[in-house]
PDB file of C-alpha atoms in Angstrom:
ATOM      1  CA  UNK A  27      -2.547  21.830  11.619  1.00 54.00           C
ATOM      2  CA  UNK A  28      -0.262  19.598  10.075  1.00 62.00           C
ATOM      3  CA  UNK A  29       2.655  20.828  12.189  1.00 76.00           C
ATOM      4  CA  UNK A  30       0.756  19.377  15.439  1.00 93.00           C
ATOM      5  CA  UNK A  31       3.160  16.720  17.276  1.00 94.00           C
ATOM      6  CA  UNK A  32       1.588  13.556  18.543  1.00 92.00           C
ATOM      7  CA  UNK A  33       2.872  10.793  20.960  1.00 92.00           C
ATOM      8  CA  UNK A  34       2.399   7.558  20.443  1.00 91.00           C
ATOM      9  CA  UNK A  35      -0.035   7.666  23.301  1.00 91.00           C
ATOM     10  CA  UNK A  36      -2.053  10.133  21.472  1.00 93.00           C
ATOM     11  CA  UNK A  37      -2.341   8.794  18.248  1.00 92.00           C
ATOM     12  CA  UNK A  38      -3.534   5.231  20.237  1.00 92.00           C
ATOM     13  CA  UNK A  39      -6.199   7.145  21.746  1.00 94.00           C
ATOM     14  CA  UNK A  40      -8.051   7.361  17.982  1.00 94.00           C
ATOM     15  CA  UNK A  41      -8.431   3.679  17.148  1.00 93.00           C
ATOM     16  CA  UNK A  42     -12.222   3.534  16.302  1.00 93.00           C
ATOM     17  CA  UNK A  43     -13.809   3.849  12.891  1.00 92.00           C
ATOM     18  CA  UNK A  44     -15.334   7.485  13.723  1.00 94.00           C
ATOM     19  CA  UNK A  45     -11.668   8.515  15.008  1.00 95.00           C
ATOM     20  CA  UNK A  46      -9.110   6.672  13.240  1.00 94.00           C
ATOM     21  CA  UNK A  47      -5.403   8.034  13.220  1.00 95.00           C
ATOM     22  CA  UNK A  48      -2.462   6.051  12.070  1.00 94.00           C
ATOM     23  CA  UNK A  49       1.185   6.684  11.641  1.00 93.00           C
ATOM     24  CA  UNK A  50       3.271   6.291   8.264  1.00 93.00           C
ATOM     25  CA  UNK A  51       6.747   7.364   7.891  1.00 92.00           C
ATOM     26  CA  UNK A  52       6.388   9.306  11.403  1.00 91.00           C
ATOM     27  CA  UNK A  53       3.514  11.229  10.100  1.00 94.00           C
ATOM     28  CA  UNK A  54       0.161  10.936  11.686  1.00 95.00           C
ATOM     29  CA  UNK A  55      -3.069  11.064   9.728  1.00 96.00           C
ATOM     30  CA  UNK A  56      -6.565  10.960  10.614  1.00 96.00           C
ATOM     31  CA  UNK A  57      -8.184   8.434   8.332  1.00 95.00           C
ATOM     32  CA  UNK A  58     -11.709   8.898   9.905  1.00 94.00           C
ATOM     33  CA  UNK A  59     -13.180  10.195   6.744  1.00 94.00           C
ATOM     34  CA  UNK A  60     -11.695   7.655   4.371  1.00 93.00           C
ATOM     35  CA  UNK A  61     -12.810   4.542   6.230  1.00 92.00           C
ATOM     36  CA  UNK A  62     -15.372   3.749   4.067  1.00 92.00           C
ATOM     37  CA  UNK A  63     -13.850   4.605   1.034  1.00 91.00           C
ATOM     38  CA  UNK A  64     -11.100   2.429   1.668  1.00 92.00           C
ATOM     39  CA  UNK A  65     -10.664   0.280  -1.581  1.00 89.00           C
ATOM     40  CA  UNK A  66      -8.927  -2.691   0.721  1.00 88.00           C
ATOM     41  CA  UNK A  67     -12.017  -2.429   3.271  1.00 89.00           C
ATOM     42  CA  UNK A  68     -12.345  -0.637   6.755  1.00 90.00           C
ATOM     43  CA  UNK A  69     -11.002  -3.535   8.286  1.00 91.00           C
ATOM     44  CA  UNK A  70      -7.595  -3.052   6.974  1.00 91.00           C
ATOM     45  CA  UNK A  71      -7.449   0.332   8.267  1.00 92.00           C
ATOM     46  CA  UNK A  72      -9.050  -0.830  11.768  1.00 92.00           C
ATOM     47  CA  UNK A  73      -6.331  -3.518  11.856  1.00 92.00           C
ATOM     48  CA  UNK A  74      -3.667  -0.528  12.228  1.00 92.00           C
ATOM     49  CA  UNK A  75      -5.679   2.213  13.524  1.00 92.00           C
ATOM     50  CA  UNK A  76      -4.053   3.971  16.225  1.00 93.00           C
ATOM     51  CA  UNK A  77      -0.601   2.623  15.648  1.00 91.00           C
ATOM     52  CA  UNK A  78       2.236   2.731  13.361  1.00 92.00           C
ATOM     53  CA  UNK A  79       0.945   1.917  10.032  1.00 92.00           C
ATOM     54  CA  UNK A  80       4.188   2.150   7.957  1.00 91.00           C
ATOM     55  CA  UNK A  81       4.829  -1.360   7.573  1.00 91.00           C
ATOM     56  CA  UNK A  82       1.513  -2.407   6.287  1.00 90.00           C
ATOM     57  CA  UNK A  83       1.149   0.611   3.806  1.00 92.00           C
ATOM     58  CA  UNK A  84       4.509  -0.075   2.197  1.00 90.00           C
ATOM     59  CA  UNK A  85       3.856  -3.868   1.867  1.00 89.00           C
ATOM     60  CA  UNK A  86       0.745  -3.597   0.024  1.00 87.00           C
ATOM     61  CA  UNK A  87       2.682  -0.831  -2.510  1.00 86.00           C
ATOM     62  CA  UNK A  88       0.073   1.740  -2.711  1.00 90.00           C
ATOM     63  CA  UNK A  89      -0.186   3.821  -5.871  1.00 90.00           C
ATOM     64  CA  UNK A  90       0.923   7.732  -6.245  1.00 91.00           C
ATOM     65  CA  UNK A  91      -2.852   8.284  -6.216  1.00 92.00           C
ATOM     66  CA  UNK A  92      -3.276   6.770  -2.850  1.00 91.00           C
ATOM     67  CA  UNK A  93      -0.369   8.800  -1.609  1.00 93.00           C
ATOM     68  CA  UNK A  94      -1.444  11.821  -2.758  1.00 94.00           C
ATOM     69  CA  UNK A  95      -4.890  10.786  -0.795  1.00 93.00           C
ATOM     70  CA  UNK A  96      -2.875  10.158   2.413  1.00 94.00           C
ATOM     71  CA  UNK A  97      -0.945  13.561   2.218  1.00 94.00           C
ATOM     72  CA  UNK A  98      -4.786  15.045   2.286  1.00 95.00           C
ATOM     73  CA  UNK A  99      -5.126  13.204   5.698  1.00 95.00           C
ATOM     74  CA  UNK A 100      -2.084  14.577   7.342  1.00 95.00           C
ATOM     75  CA  UNK A 101      -2.548  16.350  10.922  1.00 96.00           C
ATOM     76  CA  UNK A 102       0.713  16.223  12.269  1.00 95.00           C
ATOM     77  CA  UNK A 103       3.863  14.504  12.874  1.00 94.00           C
ATOM     78  CA  UNK A 104       4.977  11.610  15.524  1.00 91.00           C
ATOM     79  CA  UNK A 105       7.040  12.617  18.522  1.00 89.00           C
ATOM     80  CA  UNK A 106       9.327   9.942  19.494  1.00 84.00           C
ATOM     81  CA  UNK A 107       9.571   9.122  23.105  1.00 80.00           C
ATOM     82  CA  UNK A 108      11.713   7.072  25.276  1.00 79.00           C
ATOM     83  CA  UNK A 109      10.230   3.196  25.164  1.00 74.00           C
ATOM     84  CA  UNK A 110       8.513   4.031  21.725  1.00 75.00           C
ATOM     85  CA  UNK A 111       8.779   1.056  19.026  1.00 69.00           C
ATOM     86  CA  UNK A 112      11.529   1.689  16.625  1.00 70.00           C
ATOM     87  CA  UNK A 113      10.954   2.808  13.239  1.00 67.00           C
ATOM     88  CA  UNK A 114      11.541   0.712  10.376  1.00 60.00           C
ATOM     89  CA  UNK A 115      13.693   1.736   7.534  1.00 58.00           C
ATOM     90  CA  UNK A 116      12.062   1.304   3.922  1.00 55.00           C
ATOM     91  CA  UNK A 117      15.032   3.147   2.289  1.00 49.00           C
ATOM     92  CA  UNK A 118      17.247   0.340   2.795  1.00 39.00           C
ATOM     93  CA  UNK A 119      18.848  -1.537  -0.234  1.00 38.00           C
ATOM     94  CA  UNK A 120      16.877  -4.707   1.068  1.00 42.00           C
ATOM     95  CA  UNK A 121      13.615  -3.255   0.008  1.00 43.00           C
ATOM     96  CA  UNK A 122      14.590  -1.685  -3.038  1.00 45.00           C
ATOM     97  CA  UNK A 123      15.994  -5.218  -4.177  1.00 46.00           C
ATOM     98  CA  UNK A 124      13.082  -6.697  -3.271  1.00 50.00           C
ATOM     99  CA  UNK A 125      11.143  -4.383  -5.377  1.00 53.00           C
ATOM    100  CA  UNK A 126      13.164  -4.899  -8.264  1.00 55.00           C
ATOM    101  CA  UNK A 127      13.136  -8.628  -7.907  1.00 59.00           C
ATOM    102  CA  UNK A 128       9.330  -8.282  -7.745  1.00 58.00           C
ATOM    103  CA  UNK A 129       9.355  -6.095 -10.650  1.00 61.00           C
ATOM    104  CA  UNK A 130      11.913  -8.862 -12.702  1.00 65.00           C
ATOM    105  CA  UNK A 131       9.168 -11.472 -11.921  1.00 68.00           C
ATOM    106  CA  UNK A 132       6.430  -9.491 -13.320  1.00 72.00           C
ATOM    107  CA  UNK A 133       8.090  -8.742 -16.862  1.00 74.00           C
ATOM    108  CA  UNK A 134       9.208 -12.165 -16.905  1.00 77.00           C
ATOM    109  CA  UNK A 135       5.861 -13.623 -16.104  1.00 78.00           C
ATOM    110  CA  UNK A 136       3.998 -11.178 -18.481  1.00 78.00           C
ATOM    111  CA  UNK A 137       6.821 -12.217 -21.334  1.00 83.00           C
ATOM    112  CA  UNK A 138       5.870 -15.888 -20.170  1.00 87.00           C
ATOM    113  CA  UNK A 139       2.106 -15.325 -20.852  1.00 88.00           C
ATOM    114  CA  UNK A 140       2.394 -12.956 -24.026  1.00 88.00           C
ATOM    115  CA  UNK A 141       4.749 -15.804 -25.830  1.00 92.00           C
ATOM    116  CA  UNK A 142       2.015 -18.443 -24.560  1.00 89.00           C
ATOM    117  CA  UNK A 143      -0.494 -16.415 -26.369  1.00 90.00           C
ATOM    118  CA  UNK A 144       1.231 -16.030 -29.500  1.00 93.00           C
ATOM    119  CA  UNK A 145       2.029 -19.806 -29.762  1.00 93.00           C
ATOM    120  CA  UNK A 146      -1.702 -20.481 -29.280  1.00 92.00           C
ATOM    121  CA  UNK A 147      -2.958 -18.369 -31.768  1.00 92.00           C
ATOM    122  CA  UNK A 148      -0.458 -19.497 -34.285  1.00 92.00           C
ATOM    123  CA  UNK A 149      -1.410 -23.201 -33.504  1.00 92.00           C
ATOM    124  CA  UNK A 150      -5.307 -21.921 -33.932  1.00 91.00           C
ATOM    125  CA  UNK A 151      -4.566 -20.093 -37.203  1.00 91.00           C
ATOM    126  CA  UNK A 152      -2.430 -23.223 -38.359  1.00 91.00           C
ATOM    127  CA  UNK A 153      -5.528 -25.869 -37.178  1.00 92.00           C
ATOM    128  CA  UNK A 154      -7.877 -23.417 -39.239  1.00 90.00           C
ATOM    129  CA  UNK A 155      -5.705 -23.268 -42.366  1.00 90.00           C
ATOM    130  CA  UNK A 156      -5.806 -27.157 -42.216  1.00 88.00           C
ATOM    131  CA  UNK A 157      -9.086 -27.629 -41.876  1.00 86.00           C
ATOM    132  CA  UNK A 158      -9.896 -25.471 -44.798  1.00 82.00           C
ATOM    133  CA  UNK A 159      -7.189 -27.505 -46.805  1.00 74.00           C
ATOM    134  CA  UNK A 160      -9.221 -30.712 -46.601  1.00 68.00           C
TER     135      UNK A 160
END
């Protein structure tokens, strides 16, 4: 069944909670069974139901586990036709740079918090030793 081709028109007909298709990287997924289980809530899926959800999916930065769940919902591929929206590229250098910049910020923030914690603990121990000495 995963080798079936769908047009944007076909996908757009499946935009309700009980019948929800979406497109991610030109693959068509039936998310109907996952709507109630989605950690981000059903509204997130319903907002992109019946359309290309690639940008929304990638912007969130889903885990490998989420991608495996998505693979299990695959029902076919998108057959692009004249007049369809152009696909957005996520393999470009700009996207990768953003990801690594975000990772660098995360590591830097983690280091600052860790150093702050060590300094606070040191100050606590120093003050405790001062109290015991009096």
